[in-house]
Coordinates of C-alpha atoms in Angstrom, one line a residue:
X18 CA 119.3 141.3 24.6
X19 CA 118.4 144.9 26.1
X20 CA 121.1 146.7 28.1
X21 CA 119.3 146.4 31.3
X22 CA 119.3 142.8 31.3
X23 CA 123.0 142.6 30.7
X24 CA 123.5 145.3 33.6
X25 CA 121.4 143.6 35.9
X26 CA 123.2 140.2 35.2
X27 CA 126.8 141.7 35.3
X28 CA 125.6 143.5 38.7
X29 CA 124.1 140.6 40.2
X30 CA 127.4 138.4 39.7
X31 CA 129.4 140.6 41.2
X32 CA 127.3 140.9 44.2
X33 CA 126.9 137.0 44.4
X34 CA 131.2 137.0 44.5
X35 CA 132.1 135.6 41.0
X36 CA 135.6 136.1 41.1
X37 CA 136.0 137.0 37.2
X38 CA 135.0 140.4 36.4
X39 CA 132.3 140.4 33.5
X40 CA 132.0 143.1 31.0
X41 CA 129.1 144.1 29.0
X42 CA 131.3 143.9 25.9
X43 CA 131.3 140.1 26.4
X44 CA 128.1 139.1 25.6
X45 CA 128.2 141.1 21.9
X46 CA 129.5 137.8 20.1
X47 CA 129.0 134.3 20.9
X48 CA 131.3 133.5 24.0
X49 CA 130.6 129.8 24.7
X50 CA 134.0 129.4 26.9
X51 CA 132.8 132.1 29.6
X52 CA 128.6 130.6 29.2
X53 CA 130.1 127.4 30.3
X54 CA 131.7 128.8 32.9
X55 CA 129.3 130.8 34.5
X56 CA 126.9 127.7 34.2
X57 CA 129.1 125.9 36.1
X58 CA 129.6 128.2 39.1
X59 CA 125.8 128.8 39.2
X60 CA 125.5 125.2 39.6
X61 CA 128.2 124.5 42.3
X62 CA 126.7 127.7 44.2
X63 CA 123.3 126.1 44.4
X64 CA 124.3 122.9 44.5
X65 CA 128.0 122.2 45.9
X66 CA 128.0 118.4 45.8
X67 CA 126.6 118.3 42.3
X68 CA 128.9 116.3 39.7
X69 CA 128.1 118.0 36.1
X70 CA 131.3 117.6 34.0
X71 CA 132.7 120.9 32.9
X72 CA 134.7 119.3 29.5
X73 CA 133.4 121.5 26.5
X74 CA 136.1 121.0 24.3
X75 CA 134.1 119.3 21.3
X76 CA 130.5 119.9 20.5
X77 CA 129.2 116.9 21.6
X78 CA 130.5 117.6 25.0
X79 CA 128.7 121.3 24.8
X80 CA 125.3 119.5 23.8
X81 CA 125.7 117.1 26.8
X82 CA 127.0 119.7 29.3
X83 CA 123.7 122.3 28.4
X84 CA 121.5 119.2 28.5
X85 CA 122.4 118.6 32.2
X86 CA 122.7 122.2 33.5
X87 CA 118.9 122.7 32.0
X88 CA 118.0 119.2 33.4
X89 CA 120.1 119.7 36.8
X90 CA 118.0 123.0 37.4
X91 CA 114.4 121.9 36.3
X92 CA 114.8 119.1 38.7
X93 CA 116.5 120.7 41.8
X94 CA 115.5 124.6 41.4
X95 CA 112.1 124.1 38.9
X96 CA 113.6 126.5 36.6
X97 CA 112.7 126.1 32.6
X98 CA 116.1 127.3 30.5
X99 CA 116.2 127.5 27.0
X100 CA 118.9 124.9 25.5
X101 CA 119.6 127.2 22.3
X102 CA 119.6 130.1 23.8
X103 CA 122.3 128.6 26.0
X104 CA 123.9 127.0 23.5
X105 CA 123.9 130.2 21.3
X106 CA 126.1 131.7 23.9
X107 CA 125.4 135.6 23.6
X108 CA 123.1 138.0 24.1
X109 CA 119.9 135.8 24.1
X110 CA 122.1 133.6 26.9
X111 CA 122.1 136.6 29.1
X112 CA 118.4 136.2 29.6
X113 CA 118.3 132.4 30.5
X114 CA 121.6 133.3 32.9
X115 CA 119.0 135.8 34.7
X116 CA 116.5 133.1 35.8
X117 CA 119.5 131.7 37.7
X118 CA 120.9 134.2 38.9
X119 CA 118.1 136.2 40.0
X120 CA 116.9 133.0 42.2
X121 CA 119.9 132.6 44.1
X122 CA 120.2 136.6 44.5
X123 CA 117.2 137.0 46.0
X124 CA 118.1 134.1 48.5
X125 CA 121.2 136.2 49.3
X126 CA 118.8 138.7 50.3
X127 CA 116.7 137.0 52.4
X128 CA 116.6 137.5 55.9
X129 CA 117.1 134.6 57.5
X130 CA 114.3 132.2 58.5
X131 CA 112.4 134.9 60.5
X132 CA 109.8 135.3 58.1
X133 CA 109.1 131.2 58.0
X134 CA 107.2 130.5 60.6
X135 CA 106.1 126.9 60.9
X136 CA 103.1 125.3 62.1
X137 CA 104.0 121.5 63.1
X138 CA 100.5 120.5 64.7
X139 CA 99.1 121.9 61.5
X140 CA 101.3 120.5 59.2
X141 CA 100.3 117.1 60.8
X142 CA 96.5 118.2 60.8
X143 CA 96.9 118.7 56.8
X144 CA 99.2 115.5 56.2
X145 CA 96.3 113.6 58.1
X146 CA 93.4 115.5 55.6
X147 CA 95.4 114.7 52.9
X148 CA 96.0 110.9 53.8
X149 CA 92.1 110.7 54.4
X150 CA 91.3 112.6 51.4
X151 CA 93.6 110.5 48.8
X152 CA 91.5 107.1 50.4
X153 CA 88.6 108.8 49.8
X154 CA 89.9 109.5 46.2
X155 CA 90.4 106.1 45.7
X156 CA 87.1 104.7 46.7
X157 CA 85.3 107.1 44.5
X158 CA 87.3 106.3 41.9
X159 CA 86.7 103.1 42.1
X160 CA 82.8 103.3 42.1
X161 CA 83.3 106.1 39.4
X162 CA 84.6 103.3 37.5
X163 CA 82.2 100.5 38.3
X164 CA 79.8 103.3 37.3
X165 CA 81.3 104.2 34.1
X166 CA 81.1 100.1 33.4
X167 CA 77.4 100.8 33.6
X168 CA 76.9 103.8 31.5
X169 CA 76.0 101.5 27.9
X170 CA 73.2 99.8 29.6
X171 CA 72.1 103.0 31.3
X172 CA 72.9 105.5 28.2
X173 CA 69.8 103.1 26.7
X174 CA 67.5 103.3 29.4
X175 CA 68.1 107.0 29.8
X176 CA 67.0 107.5 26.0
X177 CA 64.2 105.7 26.4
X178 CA 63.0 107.1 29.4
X179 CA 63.7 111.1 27.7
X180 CA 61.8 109.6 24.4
X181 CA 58.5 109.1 26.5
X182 CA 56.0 111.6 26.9
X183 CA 55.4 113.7 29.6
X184 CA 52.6 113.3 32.2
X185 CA 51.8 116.3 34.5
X186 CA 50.2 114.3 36.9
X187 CA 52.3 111.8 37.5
X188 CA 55.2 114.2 38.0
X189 CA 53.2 116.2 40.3
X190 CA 52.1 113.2 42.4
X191 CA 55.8 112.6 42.7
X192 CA 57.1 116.0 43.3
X193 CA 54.4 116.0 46.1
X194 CA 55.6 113.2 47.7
X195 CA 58.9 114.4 47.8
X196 CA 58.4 117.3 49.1
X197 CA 56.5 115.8 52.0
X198 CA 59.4 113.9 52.7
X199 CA 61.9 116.9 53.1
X200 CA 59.1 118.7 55.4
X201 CA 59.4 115.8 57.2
X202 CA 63.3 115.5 57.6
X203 CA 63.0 118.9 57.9
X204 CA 60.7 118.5 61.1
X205 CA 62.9 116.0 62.2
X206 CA 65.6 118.0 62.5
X207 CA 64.3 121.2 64.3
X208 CA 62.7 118.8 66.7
X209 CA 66.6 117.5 67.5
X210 CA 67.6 121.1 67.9
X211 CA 65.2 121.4 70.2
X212 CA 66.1 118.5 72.4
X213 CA 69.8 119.5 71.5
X214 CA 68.8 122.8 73.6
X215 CA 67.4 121.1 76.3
X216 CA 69.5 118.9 77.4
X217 CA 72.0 121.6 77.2
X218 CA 70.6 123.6 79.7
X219 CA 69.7 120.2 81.5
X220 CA 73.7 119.7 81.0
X221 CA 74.7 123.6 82.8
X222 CA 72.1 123.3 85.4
X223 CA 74.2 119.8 86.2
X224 CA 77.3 121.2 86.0
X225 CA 76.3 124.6 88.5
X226 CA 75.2 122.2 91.2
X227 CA 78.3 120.2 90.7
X228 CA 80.2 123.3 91.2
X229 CA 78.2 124.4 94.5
X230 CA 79.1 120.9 95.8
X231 CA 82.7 121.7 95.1
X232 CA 82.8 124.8 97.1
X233 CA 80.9 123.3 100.1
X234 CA 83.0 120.4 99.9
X235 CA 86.4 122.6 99.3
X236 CA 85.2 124.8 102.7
X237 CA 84.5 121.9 104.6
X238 CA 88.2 120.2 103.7
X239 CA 89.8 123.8 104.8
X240 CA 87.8 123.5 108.5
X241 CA 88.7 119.7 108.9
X242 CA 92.6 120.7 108.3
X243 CA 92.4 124.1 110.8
X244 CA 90.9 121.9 113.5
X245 CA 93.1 119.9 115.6
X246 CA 92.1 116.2 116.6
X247 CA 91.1 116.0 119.8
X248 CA 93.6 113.1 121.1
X249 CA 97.0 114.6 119.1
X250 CA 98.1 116.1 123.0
X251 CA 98.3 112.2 124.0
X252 CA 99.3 111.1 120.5
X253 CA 101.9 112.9 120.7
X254 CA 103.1 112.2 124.5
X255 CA 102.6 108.3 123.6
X256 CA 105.0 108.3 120.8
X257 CA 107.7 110.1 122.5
X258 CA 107.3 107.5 124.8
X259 CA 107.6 104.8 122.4
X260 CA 110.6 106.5 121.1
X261 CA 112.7 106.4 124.5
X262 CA 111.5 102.9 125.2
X263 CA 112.3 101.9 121.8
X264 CA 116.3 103.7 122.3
X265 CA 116.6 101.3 125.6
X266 CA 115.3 98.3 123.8
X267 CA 118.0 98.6 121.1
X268 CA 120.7 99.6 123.9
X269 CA 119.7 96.1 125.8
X270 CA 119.4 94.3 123.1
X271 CA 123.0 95.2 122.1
X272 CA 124.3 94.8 125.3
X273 CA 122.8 91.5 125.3
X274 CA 124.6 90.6 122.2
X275 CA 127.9 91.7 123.2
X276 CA 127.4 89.7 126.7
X277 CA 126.3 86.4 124.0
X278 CA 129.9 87.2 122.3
X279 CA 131.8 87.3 126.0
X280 CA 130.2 84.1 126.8
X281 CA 130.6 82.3 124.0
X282 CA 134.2 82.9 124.1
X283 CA 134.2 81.9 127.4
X284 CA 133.1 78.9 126.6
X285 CA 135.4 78.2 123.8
X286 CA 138.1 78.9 126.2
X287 CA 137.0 76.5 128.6
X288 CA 136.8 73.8 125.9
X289 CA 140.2 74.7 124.5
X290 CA 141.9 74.3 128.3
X291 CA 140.0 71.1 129.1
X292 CA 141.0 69.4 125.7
X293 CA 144.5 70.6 126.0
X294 CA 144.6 69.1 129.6
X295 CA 143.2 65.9 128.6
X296 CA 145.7 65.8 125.7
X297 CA 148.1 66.5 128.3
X298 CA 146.8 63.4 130.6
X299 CA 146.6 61.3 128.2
X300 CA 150.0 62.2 126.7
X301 CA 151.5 61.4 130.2
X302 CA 149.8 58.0 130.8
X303 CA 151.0 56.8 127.5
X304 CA 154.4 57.7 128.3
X305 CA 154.3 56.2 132.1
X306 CA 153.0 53.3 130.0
X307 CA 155.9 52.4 127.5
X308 CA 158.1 53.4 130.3
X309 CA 157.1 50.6 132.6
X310 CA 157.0 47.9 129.9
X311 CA 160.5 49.4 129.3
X312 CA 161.7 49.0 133.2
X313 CA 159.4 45.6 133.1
X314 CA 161.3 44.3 130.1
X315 CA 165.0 45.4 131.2
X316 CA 165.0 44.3 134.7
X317 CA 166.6 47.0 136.8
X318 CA 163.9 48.7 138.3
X319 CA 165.6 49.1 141.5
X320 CA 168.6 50.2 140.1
X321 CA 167.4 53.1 137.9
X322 CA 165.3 54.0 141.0
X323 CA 168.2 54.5 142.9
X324 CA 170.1 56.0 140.3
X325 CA 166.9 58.6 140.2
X326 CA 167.4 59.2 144.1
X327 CA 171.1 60.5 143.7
X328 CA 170.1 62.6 141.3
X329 CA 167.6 64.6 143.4
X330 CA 164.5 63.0 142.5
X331 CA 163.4 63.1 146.4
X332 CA 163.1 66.7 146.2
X333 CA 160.0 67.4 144.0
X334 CA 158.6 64.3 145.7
X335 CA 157.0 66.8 148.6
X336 CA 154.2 68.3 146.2
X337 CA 154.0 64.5 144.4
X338 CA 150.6 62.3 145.7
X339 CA 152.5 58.8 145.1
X340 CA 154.3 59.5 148.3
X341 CA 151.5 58.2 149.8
X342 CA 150.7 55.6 147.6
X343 CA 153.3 53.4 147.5
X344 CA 154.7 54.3 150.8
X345 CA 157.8 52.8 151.5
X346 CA 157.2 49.5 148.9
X347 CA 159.3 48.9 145.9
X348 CA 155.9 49.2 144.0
X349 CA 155.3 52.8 145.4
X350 CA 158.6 54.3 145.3
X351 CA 158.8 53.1 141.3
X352 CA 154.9 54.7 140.4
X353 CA 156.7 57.5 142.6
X354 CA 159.4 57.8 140.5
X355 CA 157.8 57.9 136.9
X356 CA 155.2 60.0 137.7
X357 CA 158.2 62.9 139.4
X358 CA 160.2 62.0 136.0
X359 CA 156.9 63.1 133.8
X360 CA 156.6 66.8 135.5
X361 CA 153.0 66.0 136.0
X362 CA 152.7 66.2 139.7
X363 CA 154.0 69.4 140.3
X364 CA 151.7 71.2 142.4
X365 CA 150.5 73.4 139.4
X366 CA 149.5 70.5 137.1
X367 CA 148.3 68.5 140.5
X368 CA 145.7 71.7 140.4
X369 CA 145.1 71.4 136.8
X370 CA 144.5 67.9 136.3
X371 CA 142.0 68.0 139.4
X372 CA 140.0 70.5 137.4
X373 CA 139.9 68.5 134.4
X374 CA 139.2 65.4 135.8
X375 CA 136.4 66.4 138.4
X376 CA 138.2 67.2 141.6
X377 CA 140.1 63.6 141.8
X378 CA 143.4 62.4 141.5
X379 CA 145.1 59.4 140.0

């Protein structure tokens, strides 16, 4: 343990808030009790949520409580810590404590995320490189395999062919013809740059006379638009036309469709009126009816007629058409009678029943 360590540790606690106050004195004998607890708050400081046990009251517990602080921080923070060293709890801890604390430290000194900067499309680009290249990897391993199969059958033909002399002219023949091939490909491939040139140029030329079209079709579009038709004057005049004559239609045709509703009431009206006058006549005939076969039944026709007389009955007989009918009969001055008892011929329902029944009478 060297003094700076300690001093750096003891400095770098204090400044990451560790609420004890740690002397340099502490670290001269084996102090597993404050070890353990520094541990621990390292731990909850990286890791809040994390649920090492703190219980280091036999030495089984301190074996299994080192064990998972070294294993917690290999696994979340990839940092290597020396079990004994821990477990020895002085001087030699201090060092192991320092990998820690150092770590989270210079975290506390980071500024923010402003010197990250991150690259999504080129994260995807690589994760796409890297999904291609691990197929890849597996297709060559697979044929480096199937290859590998091979290699005792081929390990003996490969001896045998390095056993066998030489001969220059055979291997000459054959580096000959190989080389006449590449010149070949070789060939082959300027003669494709060439016509890759080419048609490049063939390519711009294309695309300058497509752009000269553009223009003189772009300046031609610009004149059509600044020039005015030669029939918008009377276009113009014709639809303002159209618009007054089509303000009148809809003003006719709504007048026309109130004067529908007026008659159509009209006409329900007149229906109503005749079928409450027809109810009426044909209420009054049933009643002049059972009133006859009651006089015809009881006898005293004359009688109740002369009865009717005294009362008045005479009067309303001015405005009453069986005056004329029965004249001065018994059988007209009894239809005279019942049809002055009924109210009907009254000069207002005389009018009415006209109407109803065509202009005619009883």
């Amino acid at each position: 343990m060297s003094f700076r360590d300690l001093r750096n540790f003891t400095e770098m606690m204090r400044a990451l808030g560790y609420p004890r106050l740690i002397s340099m004195e502490n670290f001269h004998t084996p102090n597993f009790m404050l070890v353990s607890e520094v541990l621990l708050w390292l731990v909850k400081r990286y890791e809040p949520q994390s649920d090492i046990p703190g219980d280091v009251e036999t030495e089984q517990d301190r074996v299994f409580f080192i064990k998972a602080v070294a294993q917690f921080m290999a696994t979340k923070a990839h940092i290597k810590l020396n079990t004994k060293k821990l477990y020895q709890a002085d001087g030699h801890a201090v060092k192991e404590l320092l990998k820690v604390t150092s770590v989270l430290y210079g975290a506390m000194n980071t500024q923010g995320g402003e010197r990250f900067k991150f690259d999504l499309g080129s994260k995807i680009a690589d994760l796409k490189a890297a999904r291609q290249l691990a197929s890849e990897i597996t297709s060559k391993g697979a044929v480096l395999y199937d290859l590998l199969g091979k290699e005792v059958e081929l390990r003996e033909a490969r001896t045998e062919s390095l056993g066998r002399p030489l001969e220059i002219n055979e291997a000459e023949k054959v580096m000959k013809i190989a080389i006449s091939s590449i010149l070949e490909e070789v060939q082959k491939t300027k003669d494709m740059l060439n016509n890759v040139a080419l048609d490049e140029a063939n390519l711009e030329a294309k695309i300058e006379k497509r752009k000269l079209e553009l223009e003189r079709s772009q300046k031609r579009l610009q004149t059509l638009q600044s020039v005015r038709p030669a029939f918008m004057d009377e276009y113009e005049k014709i639809e303002e036309q159209l618009q007054k004559q089509y303000s009148t239609y809809l003003e006719k045709f709504r007048n026309l469709t109130y004067m529908e509703q007026l008659l159509d009431d009209h006409r329900r009206t007149e229906q109503e009126m005749f079928e409450e006058a027809a109810n009426m006549l044909r209420l009054i005939q049933n009643r002049l009816k059972e009133e006859e076969q009651h006089l015809l039944k009881s006898g005293g026709e004359w009688h109740s007629f002369t009865s009717w007389s005294s009362r008045g009955g005479a009067e309303c007989c001015l405005m009453c058409p069986g005056r004329s009918q029965g004249g001065k009969s018994r059988e007209g001055l009894h239809h005279h009678k019942h049809l002055c008892e009924a109210g009907f011929w009254r000069k207002e329902h005389f009018t009415e029943s006209q109407t109803a029944l065509g202009g005619k009478g009883p």
